[in-house]
XYZ file of C-alpha atoms in Angstrom:
121
model
C 20.476 1.327 -21.248
C 17.550 -0.251 -19.270
C 17.622 -3.552 -19.134
C 15.361 -7.364 -18.293
C 16.851 -10.439 -18.215
C 14.678 -13.570 -16.833
C 15.496 -16.547 -15.337
C 13.726 -19.722 -13.565
C 11.069 -20.990 -16.488
C 11.851 -24.826 -17.065
C 9.677 -27.948 -17.537
C 7.252 -29.308 -14.615
C 5.080 -31.792 -14.316
C 0.759 -30.767 -13.493
C 1.265 -29.406 -9.840
C 4.471 -28.296 -9.371
C 5.826 -24.991 -8.853
C 8.360 -23.331 -10.225
C 9.878 -19.706 -9.461
C 10.841 -16.973 -12.252
C 13.468 -14.026 -11.801
C 13.553 -10.665 -13.561
C 16.693 -8.572 -13.047
C 16.437 -5.176 -13.783
C 20.024 -3.448 -14.820
C 21.129 -0.168 -16.927
C 21.870 2.087 -13.857
C 18.219 2.227 -12.656
C 17.123 4.367 -9.861
C 13.708 3.697 -9.972
C 10.776 1.029 -11.551
C 7.465 2.122 -11.497
C 5.567 -1.237 -12.322
C 6.847 -4.926 -12.654
C 5.101 -7.641 -14.192
C 4.423 -10.739 -15.842
C 3.388 -11.420 -18.649
C 3.274 -14.547 -20.595
C 1.850 -16.088 -24.088
C 1.385 -19.355 -26.304
C 1.075 -19.467 -29.888
C -0.900 -17.571 -31.685
C -2.377 -16.143 -29.059
C -2.381 -12.321 -27.867
C 0.537 -11.957 -25.067
C -1.695 -11.751 -21.541
C -0.813 -9.639 -17.477
C -0.104 -12.308 -15.336
C 1.217 -10.406 -12.580
C 1.712 -7.106 -11.469
C 3.629 -5.093 -8.659
C 4.055 -1.555 -8.153
C 6.927 0.652 -5.931
C 4.279 0.564 -3.354
C 4.035 -2.967 -3.220
C 0.390 -2.565 -4.505
C -0.398 -6.340 -6.091
C -3.111 -7.597 -9.495
C -3.556 -10.970 -10.551
C -5.235 -12.186 -13.672
C -8.419 -14.463 -12.254
C -6.413 -18.070 -13.779
C -3.362 -17.700 -11.585
C -5.258 -16.114 -8.789
C -4.624 -18.342 -5.178
C -1.667 -20.025 -7.173
C 1.240 -17.689 -8.536
C 2.131 -14.768 -5.896
C 4.246 -11.711 -7.677
C 7.416 -9.997 -5.521
C 9.334 -7.753 -5.488
C 13.060 -6.644 -4.929
C 13.106 -3.080 -4.461
C 16.934 -2.760 -4.214
C 17.935 -5.255 -6.450
C 15.392 -3.892 -9.212
C 14.148 -7.235 -9.386
C 10.970 -9.553 -9.196
C 9.797 -12.610 -9.121
C 6.694 -14.651 -9.877
C 6.279 -17.695 -7.491
C 3.802 -20.465 -9.152
C 2.602 -22.708 -7.431
C -0.328 -26.167 -8.092
C 1.082 -25.509 -12.074
C -1.495 -26.592 -14.979
C -0.978 -27.800 -18.431
C -2.291 -24.463 -19.802
C -0.037 -22.518 -18.077
C 3.058 -23.785 -20.343
C 3.676 -20.353 -22.077
C 6.377 -18.312 -22.805
C 6.757 -15.681 -19.600
C 8.366 -12.475 -20.635
C 9.097 -9.584 -17.591
C 7.984 -5.872 -18.034
C 8.516 -3.433 -17.013
C 7.055 0.366 -16.978
C 8.139 3.559 -16.430
C 12.163 3.709 -15.852
C 14.083 6.041 -14.678
C 17.948 5.878 -15.523
C 20.990 7.482 -14.671
C 20.781 9.075 -17.773
C 16.571 9.204 -19.223
C 13.460 8.073 -18.753
C 11.948 4.854 -20.424
C 8.219 4.299 -20.783
C 8.916 0.884 -20.882
C 11.490 -2.401 -21.108
C 10.481 -6.101 -22.067
C 12.668 -8.752 -21.086
C 13.634 -11.977 -23.023
C 11.057 -14.838 -22.667
C 11.523 -17.622 -20.883
C 10.040 -20.651 -21.968
C 7.645 -22.194 -19.207
C 6.590 -26.225 -19.760
C 3.836 -28.674 -17.637
C 3.600 -31.323 -18.253
C 0.213 -33.589 -17.231
């Protein structure tokens, strides 16, 4: 069964940096798109950044120029480097994958359990 495990969240002061990692496991052959979402209480989950298998990236306007998404295809891992963090970046960050091909089957999408990022002012 395909799983995503995030790490790297925590508490940081405004202006600081954090790097989130998300490792996929479960006899995976390939993953089409990996991305990061975030959610705060009372709000919808929003897409932060995405990266395709070929390396094409996209970002929410609110994080452009500050966040960088990258991916290690061989390790089935995606990263989110977050710089110049602001208090409004505080949220639970979720890793997400679509088009997951495993040794047993094709899975449309998989979600991680989330990791909390808190940015203090």
